[in-house]
Every structure is written in C-alpha cells, then in structure tokens.
Coordinates of N, CA, C and O in Angstrom, one line a residue:
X1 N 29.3 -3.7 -2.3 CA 29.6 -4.6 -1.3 C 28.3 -5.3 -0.9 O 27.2 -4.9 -1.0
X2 N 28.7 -6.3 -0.4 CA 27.4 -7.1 0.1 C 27.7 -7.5 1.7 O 28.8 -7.7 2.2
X3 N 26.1 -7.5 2.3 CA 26.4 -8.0 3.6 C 26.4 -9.0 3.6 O 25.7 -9.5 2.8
X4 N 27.2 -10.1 4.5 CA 27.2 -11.1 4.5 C 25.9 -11.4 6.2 O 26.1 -11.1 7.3
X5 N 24.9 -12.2 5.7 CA 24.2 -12.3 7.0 C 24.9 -12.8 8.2 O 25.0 -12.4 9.4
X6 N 25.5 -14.2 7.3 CA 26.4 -15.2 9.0 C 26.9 -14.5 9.3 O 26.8 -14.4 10.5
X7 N 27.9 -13.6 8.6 CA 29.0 -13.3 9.2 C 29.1 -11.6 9.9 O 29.9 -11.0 10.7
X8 N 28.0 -11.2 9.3 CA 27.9 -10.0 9.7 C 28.9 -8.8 9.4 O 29.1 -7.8 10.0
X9 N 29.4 -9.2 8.4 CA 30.6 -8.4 7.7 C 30.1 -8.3 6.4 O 29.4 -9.1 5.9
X10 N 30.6 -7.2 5.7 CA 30.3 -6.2 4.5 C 31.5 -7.3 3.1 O 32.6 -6.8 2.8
X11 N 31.3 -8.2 2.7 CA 32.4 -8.5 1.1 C 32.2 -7.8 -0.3 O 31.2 -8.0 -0.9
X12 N 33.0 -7.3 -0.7 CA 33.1 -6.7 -1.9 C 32.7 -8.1 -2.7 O 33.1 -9.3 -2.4
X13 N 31.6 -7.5 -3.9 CA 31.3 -8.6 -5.0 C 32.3 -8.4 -6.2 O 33.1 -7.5 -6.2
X14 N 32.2 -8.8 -6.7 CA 33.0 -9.2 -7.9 C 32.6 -8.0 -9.2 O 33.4 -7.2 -9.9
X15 N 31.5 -8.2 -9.2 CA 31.1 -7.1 -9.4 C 31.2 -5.5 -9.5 O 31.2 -4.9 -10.6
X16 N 31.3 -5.0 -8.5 CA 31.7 -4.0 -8.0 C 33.3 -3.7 -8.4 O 33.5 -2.5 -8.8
X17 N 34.6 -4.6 -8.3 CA 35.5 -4.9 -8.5 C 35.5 -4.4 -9.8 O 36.0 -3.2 -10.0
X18 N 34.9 -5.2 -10.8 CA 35.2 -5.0 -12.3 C 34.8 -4.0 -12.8 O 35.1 -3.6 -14.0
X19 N 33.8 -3.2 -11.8 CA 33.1 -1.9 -12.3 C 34.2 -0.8 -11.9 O 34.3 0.2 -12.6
X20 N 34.9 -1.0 -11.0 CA 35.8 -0.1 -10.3 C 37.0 -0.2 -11.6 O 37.3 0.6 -12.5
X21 N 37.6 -1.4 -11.5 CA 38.5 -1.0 -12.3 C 38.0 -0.6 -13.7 O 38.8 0.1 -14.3
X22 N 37.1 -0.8 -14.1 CA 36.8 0.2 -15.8 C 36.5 1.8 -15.7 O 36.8 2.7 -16.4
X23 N 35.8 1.8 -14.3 CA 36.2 3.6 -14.0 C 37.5 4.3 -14.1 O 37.8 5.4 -14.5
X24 N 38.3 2.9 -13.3 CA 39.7 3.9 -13.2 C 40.6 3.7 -14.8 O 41.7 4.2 -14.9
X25 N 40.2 3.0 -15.6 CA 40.8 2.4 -17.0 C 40.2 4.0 -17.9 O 40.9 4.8 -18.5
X26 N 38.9 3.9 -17.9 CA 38.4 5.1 -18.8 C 38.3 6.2 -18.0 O 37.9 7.1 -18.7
X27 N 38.5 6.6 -16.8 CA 39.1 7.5 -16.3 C 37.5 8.7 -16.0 O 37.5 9.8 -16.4
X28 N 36.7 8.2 -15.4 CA 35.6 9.0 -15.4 C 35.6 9.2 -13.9 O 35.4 8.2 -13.2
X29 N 35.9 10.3 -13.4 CA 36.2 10.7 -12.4 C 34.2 10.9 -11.7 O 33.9 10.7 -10.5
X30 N 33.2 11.4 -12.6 CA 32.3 11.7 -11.9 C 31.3 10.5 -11.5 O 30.5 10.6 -10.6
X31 N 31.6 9.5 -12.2 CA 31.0 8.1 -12.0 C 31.4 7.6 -10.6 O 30.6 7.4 -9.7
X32 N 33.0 7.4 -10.6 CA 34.1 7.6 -9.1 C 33.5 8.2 -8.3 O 33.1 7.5 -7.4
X33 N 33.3 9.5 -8.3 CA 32.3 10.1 -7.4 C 31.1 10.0 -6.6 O 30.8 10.1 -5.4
X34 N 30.1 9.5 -8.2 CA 29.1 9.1 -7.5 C 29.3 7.8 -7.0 O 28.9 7.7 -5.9
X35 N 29.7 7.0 -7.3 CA 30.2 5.3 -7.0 C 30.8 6.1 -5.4 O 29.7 6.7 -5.2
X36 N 31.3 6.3 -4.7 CA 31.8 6.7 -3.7 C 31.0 7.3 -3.0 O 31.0 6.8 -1.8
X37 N 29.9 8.4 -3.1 CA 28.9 8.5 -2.4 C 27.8 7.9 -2.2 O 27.2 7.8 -1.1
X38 N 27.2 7.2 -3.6 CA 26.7 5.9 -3.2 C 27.2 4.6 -1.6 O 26.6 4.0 -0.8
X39 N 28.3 4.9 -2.1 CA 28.8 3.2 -0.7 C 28.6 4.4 0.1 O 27.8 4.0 1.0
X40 N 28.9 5.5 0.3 CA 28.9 6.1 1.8 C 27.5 6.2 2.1 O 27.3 6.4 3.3
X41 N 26.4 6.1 1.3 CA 25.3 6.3 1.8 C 24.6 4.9 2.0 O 23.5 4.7 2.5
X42 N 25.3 4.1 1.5 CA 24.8 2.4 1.4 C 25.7 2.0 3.2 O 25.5 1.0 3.9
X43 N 26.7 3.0 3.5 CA 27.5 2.1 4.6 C 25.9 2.9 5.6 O 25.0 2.3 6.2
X44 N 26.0 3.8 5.7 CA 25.2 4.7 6.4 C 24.1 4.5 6.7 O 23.6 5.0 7.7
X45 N 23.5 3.9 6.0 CA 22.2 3.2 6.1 C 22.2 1.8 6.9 O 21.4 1.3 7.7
X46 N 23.6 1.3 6.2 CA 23.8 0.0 6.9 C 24.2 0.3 8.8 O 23.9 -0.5 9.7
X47 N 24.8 1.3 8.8 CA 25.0 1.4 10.2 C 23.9 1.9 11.1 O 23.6 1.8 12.3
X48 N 23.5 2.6 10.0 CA 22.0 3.2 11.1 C 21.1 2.2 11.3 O 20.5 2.5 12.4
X49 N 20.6 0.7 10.5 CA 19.7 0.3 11.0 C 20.6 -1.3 12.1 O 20.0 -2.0 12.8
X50 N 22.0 -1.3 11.9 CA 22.9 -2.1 12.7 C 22.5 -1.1 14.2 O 22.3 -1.8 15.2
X51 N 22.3 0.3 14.4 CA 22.3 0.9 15.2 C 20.7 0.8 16.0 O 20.7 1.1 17.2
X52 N 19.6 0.5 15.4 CA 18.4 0.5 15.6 C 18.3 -0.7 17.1 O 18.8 -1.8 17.1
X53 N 17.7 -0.1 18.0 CA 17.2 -0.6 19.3 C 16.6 -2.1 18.7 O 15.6 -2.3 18.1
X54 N 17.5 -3.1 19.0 CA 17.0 -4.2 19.2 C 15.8 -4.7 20.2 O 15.3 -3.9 21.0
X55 N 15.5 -5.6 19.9 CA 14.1 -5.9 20.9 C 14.4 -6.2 22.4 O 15.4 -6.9 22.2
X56 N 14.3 -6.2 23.5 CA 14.6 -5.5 24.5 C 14.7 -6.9 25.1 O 13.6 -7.4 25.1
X57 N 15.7 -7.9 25.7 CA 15.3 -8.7 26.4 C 14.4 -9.1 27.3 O 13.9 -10.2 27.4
X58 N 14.3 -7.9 28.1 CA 13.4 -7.5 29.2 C 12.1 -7.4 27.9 O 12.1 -7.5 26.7
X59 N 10.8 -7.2 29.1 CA 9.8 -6.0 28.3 C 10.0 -5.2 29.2 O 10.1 -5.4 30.4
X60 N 10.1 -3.7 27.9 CA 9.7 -2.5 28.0 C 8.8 -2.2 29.4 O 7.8 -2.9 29.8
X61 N 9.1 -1.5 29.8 CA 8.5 -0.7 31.1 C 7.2 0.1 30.2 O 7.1 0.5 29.0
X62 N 6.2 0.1 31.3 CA 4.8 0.9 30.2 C 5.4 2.3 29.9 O 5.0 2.6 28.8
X63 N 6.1 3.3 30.4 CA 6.5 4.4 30.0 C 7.3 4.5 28.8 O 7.0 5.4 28.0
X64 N 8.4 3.6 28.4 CA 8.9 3.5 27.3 C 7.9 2.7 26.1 O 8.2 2.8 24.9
X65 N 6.6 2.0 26.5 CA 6.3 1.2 25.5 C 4.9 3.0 25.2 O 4.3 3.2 24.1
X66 N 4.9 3.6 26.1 CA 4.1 4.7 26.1 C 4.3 5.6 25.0 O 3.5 6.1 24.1
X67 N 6.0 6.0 25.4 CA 6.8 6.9 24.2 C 6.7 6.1 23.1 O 5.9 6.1 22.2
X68 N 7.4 5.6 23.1 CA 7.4 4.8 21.5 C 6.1 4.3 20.6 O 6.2 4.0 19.4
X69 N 4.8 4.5 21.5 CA 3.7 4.6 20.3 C 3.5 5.8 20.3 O 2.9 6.2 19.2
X70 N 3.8 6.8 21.5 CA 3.5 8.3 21.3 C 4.1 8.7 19.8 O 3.4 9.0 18.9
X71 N 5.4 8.7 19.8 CA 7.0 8.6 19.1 C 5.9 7.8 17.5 O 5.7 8.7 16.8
X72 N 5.5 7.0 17.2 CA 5.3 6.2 16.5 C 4.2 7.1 15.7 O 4.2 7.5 14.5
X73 N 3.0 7.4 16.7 CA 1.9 8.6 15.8 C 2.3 9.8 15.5 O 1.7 10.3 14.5
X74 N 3.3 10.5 16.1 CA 3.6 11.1 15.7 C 4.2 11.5 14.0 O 4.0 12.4 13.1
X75 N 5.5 9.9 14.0 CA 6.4 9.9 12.8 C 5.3 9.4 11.3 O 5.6 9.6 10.2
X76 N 4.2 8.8 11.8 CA 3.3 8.7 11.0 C 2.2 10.0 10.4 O 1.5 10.1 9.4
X77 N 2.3 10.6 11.3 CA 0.8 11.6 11.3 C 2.2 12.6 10.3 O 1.9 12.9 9.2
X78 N 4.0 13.0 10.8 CA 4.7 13.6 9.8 C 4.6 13.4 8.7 O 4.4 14.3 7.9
X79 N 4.8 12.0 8.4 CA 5.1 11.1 7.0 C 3.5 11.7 6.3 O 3.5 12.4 5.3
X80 N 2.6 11.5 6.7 CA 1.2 11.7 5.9 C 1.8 13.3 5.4 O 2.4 13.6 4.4
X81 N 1.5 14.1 6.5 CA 1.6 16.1 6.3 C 2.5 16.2 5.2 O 2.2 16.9 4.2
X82 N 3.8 15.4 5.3 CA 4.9 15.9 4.6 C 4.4 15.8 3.5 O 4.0 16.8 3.0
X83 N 3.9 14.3 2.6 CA 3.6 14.0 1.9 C 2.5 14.5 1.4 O 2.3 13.9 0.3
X84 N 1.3 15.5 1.7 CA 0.3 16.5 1.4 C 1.2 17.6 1.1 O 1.1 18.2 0.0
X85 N 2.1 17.9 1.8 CA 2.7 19.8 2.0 C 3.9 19.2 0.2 O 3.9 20.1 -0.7
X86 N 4.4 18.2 -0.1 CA 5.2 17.7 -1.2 C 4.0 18.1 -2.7 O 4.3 18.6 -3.8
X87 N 2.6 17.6 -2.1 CA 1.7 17.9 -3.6 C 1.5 18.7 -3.3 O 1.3 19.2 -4.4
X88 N 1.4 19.9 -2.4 CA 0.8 21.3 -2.6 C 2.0 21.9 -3.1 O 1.8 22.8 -3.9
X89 N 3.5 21.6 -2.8 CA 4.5 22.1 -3.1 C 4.4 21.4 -5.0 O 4.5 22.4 -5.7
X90 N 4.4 20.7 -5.5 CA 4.6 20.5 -6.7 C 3.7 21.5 -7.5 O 4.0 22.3 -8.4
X91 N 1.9 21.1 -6.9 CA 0.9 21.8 -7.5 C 1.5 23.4 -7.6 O 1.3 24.2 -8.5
X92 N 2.1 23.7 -6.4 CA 2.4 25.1 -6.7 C 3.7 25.4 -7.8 O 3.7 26.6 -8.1
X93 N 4.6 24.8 -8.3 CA 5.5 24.8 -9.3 C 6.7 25.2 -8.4 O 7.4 26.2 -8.5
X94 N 6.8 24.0 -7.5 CA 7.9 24.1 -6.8 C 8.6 22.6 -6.4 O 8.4 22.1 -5.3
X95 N 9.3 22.1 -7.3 CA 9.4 20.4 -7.1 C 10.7 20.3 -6.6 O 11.0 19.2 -6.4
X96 N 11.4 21.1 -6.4 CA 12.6 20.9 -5.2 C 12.3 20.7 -3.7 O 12.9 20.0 -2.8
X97 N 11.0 21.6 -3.4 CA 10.6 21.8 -2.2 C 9.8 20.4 -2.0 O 10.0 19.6 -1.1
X98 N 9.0 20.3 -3.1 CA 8.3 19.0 -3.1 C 9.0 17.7 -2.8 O 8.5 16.9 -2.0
X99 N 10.3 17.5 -3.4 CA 11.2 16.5 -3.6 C 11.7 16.6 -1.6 O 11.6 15.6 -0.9
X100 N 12.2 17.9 -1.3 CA 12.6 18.1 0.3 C 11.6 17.4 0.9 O 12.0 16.6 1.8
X101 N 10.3 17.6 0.7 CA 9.0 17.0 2.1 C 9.3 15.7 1.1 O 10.5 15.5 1.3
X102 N 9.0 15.2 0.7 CA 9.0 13.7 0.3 C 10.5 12.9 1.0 O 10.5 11.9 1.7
X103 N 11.2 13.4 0.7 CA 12.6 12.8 1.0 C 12.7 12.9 3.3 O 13.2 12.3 4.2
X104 N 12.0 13.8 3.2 CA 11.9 14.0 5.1 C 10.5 12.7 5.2 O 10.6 11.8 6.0
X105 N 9.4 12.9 4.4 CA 8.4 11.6 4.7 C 8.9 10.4 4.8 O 8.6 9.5 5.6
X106 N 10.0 10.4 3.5 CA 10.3 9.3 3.9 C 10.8 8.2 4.7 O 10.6 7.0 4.9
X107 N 11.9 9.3 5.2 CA 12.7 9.1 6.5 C 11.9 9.2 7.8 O 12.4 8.9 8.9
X108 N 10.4 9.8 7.6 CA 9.5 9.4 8.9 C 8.9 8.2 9.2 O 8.4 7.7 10.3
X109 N 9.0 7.8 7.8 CA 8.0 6.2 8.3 C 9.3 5.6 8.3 O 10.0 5.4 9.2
X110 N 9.6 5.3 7.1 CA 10.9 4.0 6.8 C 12.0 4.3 7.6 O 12.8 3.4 7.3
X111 N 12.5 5.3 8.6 CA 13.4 5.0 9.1 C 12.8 4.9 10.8 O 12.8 4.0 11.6
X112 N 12.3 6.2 10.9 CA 11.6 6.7 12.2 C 10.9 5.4 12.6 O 11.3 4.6 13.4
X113 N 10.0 5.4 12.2 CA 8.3 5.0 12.4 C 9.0 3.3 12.7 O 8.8 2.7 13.7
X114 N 9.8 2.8 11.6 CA 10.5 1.4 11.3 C 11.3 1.3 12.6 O 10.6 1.0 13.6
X115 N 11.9 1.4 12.7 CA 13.0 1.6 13.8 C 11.9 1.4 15.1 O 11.8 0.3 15.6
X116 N 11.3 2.5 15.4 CA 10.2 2.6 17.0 C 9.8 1.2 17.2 O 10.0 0.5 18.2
X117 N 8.7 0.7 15.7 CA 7.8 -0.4 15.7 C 9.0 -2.0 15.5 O 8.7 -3.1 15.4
X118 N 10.5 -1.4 15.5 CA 10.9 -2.6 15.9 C 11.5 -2.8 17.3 O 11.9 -3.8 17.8
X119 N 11.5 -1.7 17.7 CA 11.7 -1.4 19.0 C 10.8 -2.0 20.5 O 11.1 -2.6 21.5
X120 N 9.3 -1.4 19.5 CA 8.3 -2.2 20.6 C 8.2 -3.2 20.2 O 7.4 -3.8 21.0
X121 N 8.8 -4.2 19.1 CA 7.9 -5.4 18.6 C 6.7 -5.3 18.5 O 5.9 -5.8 19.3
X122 N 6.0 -4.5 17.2 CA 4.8 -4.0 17.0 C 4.5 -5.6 16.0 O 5.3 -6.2 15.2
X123 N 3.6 -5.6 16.3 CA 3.3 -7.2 15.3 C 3.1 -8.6 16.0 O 3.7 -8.7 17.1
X124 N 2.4 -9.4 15.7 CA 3.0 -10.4 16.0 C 1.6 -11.6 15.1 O 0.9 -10.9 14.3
X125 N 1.4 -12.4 15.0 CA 0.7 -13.2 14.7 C -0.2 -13.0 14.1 O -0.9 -12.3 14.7
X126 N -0.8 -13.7 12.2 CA -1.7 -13.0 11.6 C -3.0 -12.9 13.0 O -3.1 -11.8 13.5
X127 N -3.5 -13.7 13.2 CA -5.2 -13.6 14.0 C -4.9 -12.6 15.3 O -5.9 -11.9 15.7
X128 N -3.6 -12.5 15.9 CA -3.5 -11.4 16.8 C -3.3 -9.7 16.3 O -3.8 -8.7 16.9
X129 N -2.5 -9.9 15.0 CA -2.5 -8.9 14.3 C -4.3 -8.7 14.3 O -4.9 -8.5 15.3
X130 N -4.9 -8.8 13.2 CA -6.3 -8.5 12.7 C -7.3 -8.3 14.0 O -8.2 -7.6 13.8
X131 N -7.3 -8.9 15.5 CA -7.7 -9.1 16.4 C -7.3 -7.6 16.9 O -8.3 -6.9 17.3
X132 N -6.2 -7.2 16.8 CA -6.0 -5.8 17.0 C -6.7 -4.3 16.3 O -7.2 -3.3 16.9
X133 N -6.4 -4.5 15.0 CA -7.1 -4.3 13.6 C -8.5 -4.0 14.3 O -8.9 -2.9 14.3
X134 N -9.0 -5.2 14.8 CA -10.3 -5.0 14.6 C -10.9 -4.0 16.0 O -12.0 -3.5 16.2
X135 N -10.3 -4.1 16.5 CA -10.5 -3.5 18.2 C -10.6 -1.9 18.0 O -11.4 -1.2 18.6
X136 N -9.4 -1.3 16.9 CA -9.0 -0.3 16.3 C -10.0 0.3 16.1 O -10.5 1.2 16.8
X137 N -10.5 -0.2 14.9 CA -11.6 0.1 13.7 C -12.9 -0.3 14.5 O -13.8 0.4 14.1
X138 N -13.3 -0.9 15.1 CA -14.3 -0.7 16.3 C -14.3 0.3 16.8 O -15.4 0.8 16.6
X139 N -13.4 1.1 17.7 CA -13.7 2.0 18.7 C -13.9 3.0 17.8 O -14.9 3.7 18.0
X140 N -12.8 3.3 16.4 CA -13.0 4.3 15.6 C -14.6 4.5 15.0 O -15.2 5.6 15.1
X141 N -15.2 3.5 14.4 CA -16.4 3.3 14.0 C -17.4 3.8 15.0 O -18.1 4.7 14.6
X142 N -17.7 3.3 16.1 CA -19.1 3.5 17.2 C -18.8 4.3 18.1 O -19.7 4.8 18.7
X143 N -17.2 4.7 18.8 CA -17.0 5.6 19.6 C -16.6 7.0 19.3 O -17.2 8.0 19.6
X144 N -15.2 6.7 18.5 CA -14.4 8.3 18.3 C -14.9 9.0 17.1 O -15.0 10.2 17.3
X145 N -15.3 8.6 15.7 CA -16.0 9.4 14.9 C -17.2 9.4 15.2 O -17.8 9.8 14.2
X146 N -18.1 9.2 16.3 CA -19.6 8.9 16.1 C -19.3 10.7 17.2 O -19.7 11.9 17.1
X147 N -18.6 10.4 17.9 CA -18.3 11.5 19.0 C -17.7 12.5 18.3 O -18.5 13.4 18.2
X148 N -16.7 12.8 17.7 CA -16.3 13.8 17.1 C -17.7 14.4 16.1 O -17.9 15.6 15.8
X149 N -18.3 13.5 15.8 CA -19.4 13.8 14.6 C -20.2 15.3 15.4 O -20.2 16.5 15.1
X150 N -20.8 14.5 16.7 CA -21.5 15.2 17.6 C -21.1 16.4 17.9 O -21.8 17.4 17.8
X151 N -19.6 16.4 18.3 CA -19.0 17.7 18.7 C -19.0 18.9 17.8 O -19.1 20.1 18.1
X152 N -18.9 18.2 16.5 CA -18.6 19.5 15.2 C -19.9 19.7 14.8 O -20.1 20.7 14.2
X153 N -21.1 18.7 14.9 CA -22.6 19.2 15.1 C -22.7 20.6 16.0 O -22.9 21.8 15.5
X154 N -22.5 20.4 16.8 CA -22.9 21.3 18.1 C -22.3 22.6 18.1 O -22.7 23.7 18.5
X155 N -20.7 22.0 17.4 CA -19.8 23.8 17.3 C -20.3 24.1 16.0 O -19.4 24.9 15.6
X156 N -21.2 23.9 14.9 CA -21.8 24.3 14.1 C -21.0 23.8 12.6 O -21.3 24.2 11.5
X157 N -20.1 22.9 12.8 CA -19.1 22.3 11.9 C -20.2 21.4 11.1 O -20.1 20.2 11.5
X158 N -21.0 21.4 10.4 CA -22.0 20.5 9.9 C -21.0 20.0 8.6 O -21.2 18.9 8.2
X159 N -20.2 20.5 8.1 CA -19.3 19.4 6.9 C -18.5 18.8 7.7 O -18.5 17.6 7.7
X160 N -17.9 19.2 8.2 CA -16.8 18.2 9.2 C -18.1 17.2 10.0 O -18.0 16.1 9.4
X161 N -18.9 17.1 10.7 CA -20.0 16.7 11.0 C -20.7 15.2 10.2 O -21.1 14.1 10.7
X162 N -20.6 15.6 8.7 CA -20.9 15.0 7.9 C -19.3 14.2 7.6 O -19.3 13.0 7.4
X163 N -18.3 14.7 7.7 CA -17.2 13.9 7.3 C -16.4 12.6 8.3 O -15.6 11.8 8.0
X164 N -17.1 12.9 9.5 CA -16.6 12.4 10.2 C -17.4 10.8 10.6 O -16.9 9.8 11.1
X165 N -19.0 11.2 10.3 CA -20.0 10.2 10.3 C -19.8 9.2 8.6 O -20.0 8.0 8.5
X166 N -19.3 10.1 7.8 CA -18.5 9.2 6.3 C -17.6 8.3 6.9 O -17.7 7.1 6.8
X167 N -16.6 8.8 7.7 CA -15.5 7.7 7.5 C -15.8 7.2 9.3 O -14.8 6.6 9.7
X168 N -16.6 7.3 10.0 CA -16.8 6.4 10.6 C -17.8 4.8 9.9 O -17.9 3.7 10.5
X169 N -18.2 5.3 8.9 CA -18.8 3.9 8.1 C -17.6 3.4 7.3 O -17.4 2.3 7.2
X170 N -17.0 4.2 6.9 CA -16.0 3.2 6.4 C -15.0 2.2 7.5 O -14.5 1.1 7.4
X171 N -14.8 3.4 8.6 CA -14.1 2.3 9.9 C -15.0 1.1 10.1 O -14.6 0.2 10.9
X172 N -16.0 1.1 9.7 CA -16.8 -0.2 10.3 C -16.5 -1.3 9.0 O -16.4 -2.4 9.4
X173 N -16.4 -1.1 7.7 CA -16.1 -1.7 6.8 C -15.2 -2.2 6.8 O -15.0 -3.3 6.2
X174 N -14.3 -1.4 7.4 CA -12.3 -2.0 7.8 C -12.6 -2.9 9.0 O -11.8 -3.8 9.2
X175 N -14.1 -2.7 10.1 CA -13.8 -3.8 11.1 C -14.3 -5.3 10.6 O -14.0 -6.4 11.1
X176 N -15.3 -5.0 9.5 CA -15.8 -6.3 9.0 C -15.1 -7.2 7.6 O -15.5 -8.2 6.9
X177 N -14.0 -6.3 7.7 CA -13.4 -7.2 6.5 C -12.0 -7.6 7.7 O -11.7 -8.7 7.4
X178 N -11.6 -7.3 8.3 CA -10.6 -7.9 8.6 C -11.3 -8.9 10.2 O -10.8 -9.7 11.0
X179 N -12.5 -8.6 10.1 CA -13.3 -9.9 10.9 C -13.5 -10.9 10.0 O -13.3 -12.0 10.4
X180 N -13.9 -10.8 8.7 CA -13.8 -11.7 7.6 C -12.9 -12.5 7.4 O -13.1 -13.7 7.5
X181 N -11.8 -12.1 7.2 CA -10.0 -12.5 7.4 C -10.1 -13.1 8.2 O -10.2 -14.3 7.9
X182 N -10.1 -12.7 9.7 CA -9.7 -13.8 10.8 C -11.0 -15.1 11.0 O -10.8 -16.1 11.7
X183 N -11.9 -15.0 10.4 CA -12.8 -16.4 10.1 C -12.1 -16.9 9.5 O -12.0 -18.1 9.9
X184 N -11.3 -16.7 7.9 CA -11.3 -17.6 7.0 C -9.9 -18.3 7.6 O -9.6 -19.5 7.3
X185 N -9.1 -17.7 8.5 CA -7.8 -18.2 8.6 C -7.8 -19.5 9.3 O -8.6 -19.7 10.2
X186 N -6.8 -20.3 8.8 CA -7.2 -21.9 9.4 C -6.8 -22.1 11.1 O -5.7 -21.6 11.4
X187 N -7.6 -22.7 12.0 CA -7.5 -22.9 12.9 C -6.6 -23.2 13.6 O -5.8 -23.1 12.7
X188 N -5.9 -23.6 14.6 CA -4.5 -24.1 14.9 C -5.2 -25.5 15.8 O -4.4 -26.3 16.3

C-alpha cells in the first residue's frame, strides 16, 4: 500500500495486487504470512508516527520543553549503551542478544529520540543550527571537560584525567569547523 500524502489515506498499488494474487495462484501460504505481517508492521509504524505529537501551536511551556530534552538525552545516551551492550553481546558469541539491543537502539533514537525532537521542533535554520553547534562544543571544550579533567586529577583518575583533556581538544575542533561552516555560508 502506499500513502497517499494529499489525501492522507493508504492505496493499494498495483503492485502489491499482482503479488497477492500469484501467492494465492501458487499457493505459498508462508510468503502470505509474511506479506501479512509485513503490512501489519508497515500499518503500525504508519500509525505510530500519524500518532507522534505534532508541533504545538502554542510554544511549549519551559517544563515540557525541559522534559523533552531531559526525555531526548536520555533516548540517546540508551541508543549509544544498547548499541556497545549489542558488540559486547556479539563479541561474546551471543547474536540474538546482540540483534535484541540493536533492535531496542534502534527504536531509541529513530522512534523515541525522533518523535521528542519533533515535538520540540529541535532544528531550525542552517546558521542557527551551527550557531548552536557551536555554543555546545564551546562550553564542552573550555568548561565541562577542562572541569571534569580537574576532578578526576584530584580523585586520582589520571587516565580518565588524560581522557577527558583528549576530547576536550577535539570539542574545540568541532567548535572550529562548524565556525568555519557558518563563515562560508552565503549571507542573506
């Protein structure tokens, strides 16, 4: 079936039609099957994101716009874990388990994480986007890894110490390339 955008209604293609009837001609019941759980998982998807919080006419109250980035690091910081806990599960000779965390990661960004960030209207304009980008990867660079560096100094963490002063230079390399970006972009 296909969606129809204008109309917002689902039409069977033609396609599908001629595929159905040669299932039911040669008589393969497991094809049928899966052809049937396929649309049910194709309607389901289709309903779940028809179901997804449109953008709010109003704006968001700061409490809801609060949750929803809380809600947002969260479904990301999941998606990352799952997807570590999926290679230690294969590395260990376990790829069903592995296949289980991958299949939950993915449902943390692409449905979860998707869903929230259309919720807040996370985005908006390339130079506002990167403007943001850059604000990010600033504070990360000269405040929160330069500080955490310090802390795990002090509690005697000298590799965490050292890891944290690494990828605070690399957060500075992410603030100067996407400061690069928003120079080259054309002016309005």
């Amino acid at each position: 079936m296909n969606f129809s955008e204008k109309s917002g209604t689902r039409q069977e293609s033609g396609r599908h039609r001629r595929g159905s009837a040669l299932q039911a001609r040669t008589g393969d019941s497991n094809m049928n099957r899966t052809l049937l759980a396929a649309t049910a998982c194709i309607g389901t998807l289709l309903s779940s994101h028809a179901m997804a919080a449109a953008p709010a006419a109003t704006p968001l109250s700061e409490q809801t716009r609060a949750n929803l980035e809380t809600a947002m690091h969260g479904e990301a910081y999941a998606n990352l874990k799952y997807l570590r806990y999926a290679d230690q599960a294969e590395a260990a000779g376990h790829p069903e388990l592995a296949r289980l965390f991958r299949e939950s990661a993915n449902i943390e960004a692409n449905e979860h994480f998707d869903r929230e960030a259309f919720a807040l209207q996370l985005g908006s304009t390339d130079s506002a986007n990167l403007e943001d980008a850059m604000a990010g990867e600033h504070y990360e660079n000269i405040t929160m890894y330069v500080t955490f560096a310090k802390q795990a100094e002090a509690a005697g963490d000298l590799k965490v110490a050292a890891m944290f002063r690494q990828i605070a230079v690399d957060e500075g390399a992410h603030y100067e390339a996407y400061r690069n970006a928003l120079a080259k972009l054309p002016s309005k």
